[in-house]
Structures are given as structure tokens and as C-alpha cells.
């Protein structure tokens, strides 16, 4: 519990990944991605978290989660484990089922995705502190978009010709003139009951960011996994990295 708020942390890990088969069980620095998420949530800095759950459709994943300190008292139904299933429906399920199973009422839900293994406990702490201090409905960790991929520098092809994707691109002279854009990195989402259960949304009019400027990897493809392995397994590459015992 933090500041009188009961907190449920959830690691979502369905088994049907297409880009990397069994993605959440892939090994990084000798530990699965599920184990990385469980270890961070079990750190001393986050001992105020009331419950740490794994949401999965797989018995094998559930066992891996338990080894990492995550509870898995129920499996996710098949209709919430499809490629087209949204995060809102999945998290609504685990929140309501956890309250029924444990007979507890939670005020805040934390989503900690296994595919962002380079997060630090301080990232999660800052999310919750921001949620409480700003009286936000939700908080999302983000990273700045590299200016090479800024929307105003994007191009498209039409009639075999190359065009600026957006008209604003005509005014771009230097990268310093570009307004910053950000992308979700999966390190942490902090949600209130009003946001997720009442409104059915993760992003709303009262969503605040936690900006992370150091290197992170959000693993979707094999190249992302290899980059994460390089960061973790090459000494001195990262100035700050969470290490598993």
C-alpha cells in the first residue's frame, strides 16, 4: 500500500506471440523476460506493492511466473488471448478476477510488460508517485522519438513519386526546430479504477507521462531481443541497469 492506496501489479504474458515464438520466455542474461519483470516488482524499492500477478493463458508461463515471485491464481480465458485482444479488456479481466479471488479492493493497477526488461524499480515508483501527486487517471512511461523518425520527416510513395507524408515537413530546416514526439516503451502503466474499469481506457484527458531518456528496448522482433542482450550482457554499455541475483 502506498499513501493509503492498495496496489495491484500485473505482468501480461500471453503465449501466442507471432514475431518471436514464446517471446515472453526468451532468455536474457540467463533469465526469462517473465523473470526479469518479476524480479523488478519484487525489489525492495517496490515493497509497497500489495499483489504481483502474472496474467497468462499458459500453464507453463504461470509456473515460470511463480518461480519469479508472481502469483497466478487463474489463467486468462482463450477469448482474451488472441492477437486482436486489447489491453483494456485483458486488464479489466485480471483486475476484477483478482478482487474476487483475494477478496480485496485495489485502487491502482500497474502494468509491467515483460518485453521491456531494461526498466528500473525507480521507473515504476515514479509512475505511482506521478499518478498520486498529479491526481491523474493514468500515467504512461514514454521515450523520445529519434528525430530521424519524426513525423514531419516521414515520406510516402504515391503515383511512383516520393512525397512528404505531412505538409508540415516543408518547414523543417534543422532537427533542433522539431517539436518532440514520444512513444510508449512498456516499462510501466499506472491506472486508476476510474480510468480502466469505469471508462475503459488507458489514455484519457487526465493522462500524464513519465519520460525515460536512457536506452530502453521494447522487444517485438528478434533484432530487439538481440539488442537487449547486447545491452545486458556487455559490461559497461549501460550506465544503469537492473541486475538479477
CSV table of C-alpha atoms in Angstrom, one decimal, residues 31 43 46 53 55 79 122 138 189 192 195 226:
chain,number,residue,atom,x,y,z
A,31,UNK,CA,16.7,-15.3,-17.2
A,43,UNK,CA,12.7,-5.4,-5.4
A,46,UNK,CA,8.7,-1.6,-4.5
A,53,UNK,CA,0.3,-11.2,-10.6
A,55,UNK,CA,-1.8,-12.7,-16.5
A,79,UNK,CA,-11.0,-15.2,-25.9
A,122,UNK,CA,12.6,3.7,-9.9
A,138,UNK,CA,-3.4,7.2,-15.7
A,189,UNK,CA,1.4,1.9,-16.9
A,192,UNK,CA,-6.9,4.2,-11.5
A,195,UNK,CA,-9.7,5.1,-15.9
A,226,UNK,CA,19.5,-9.2,-29.6
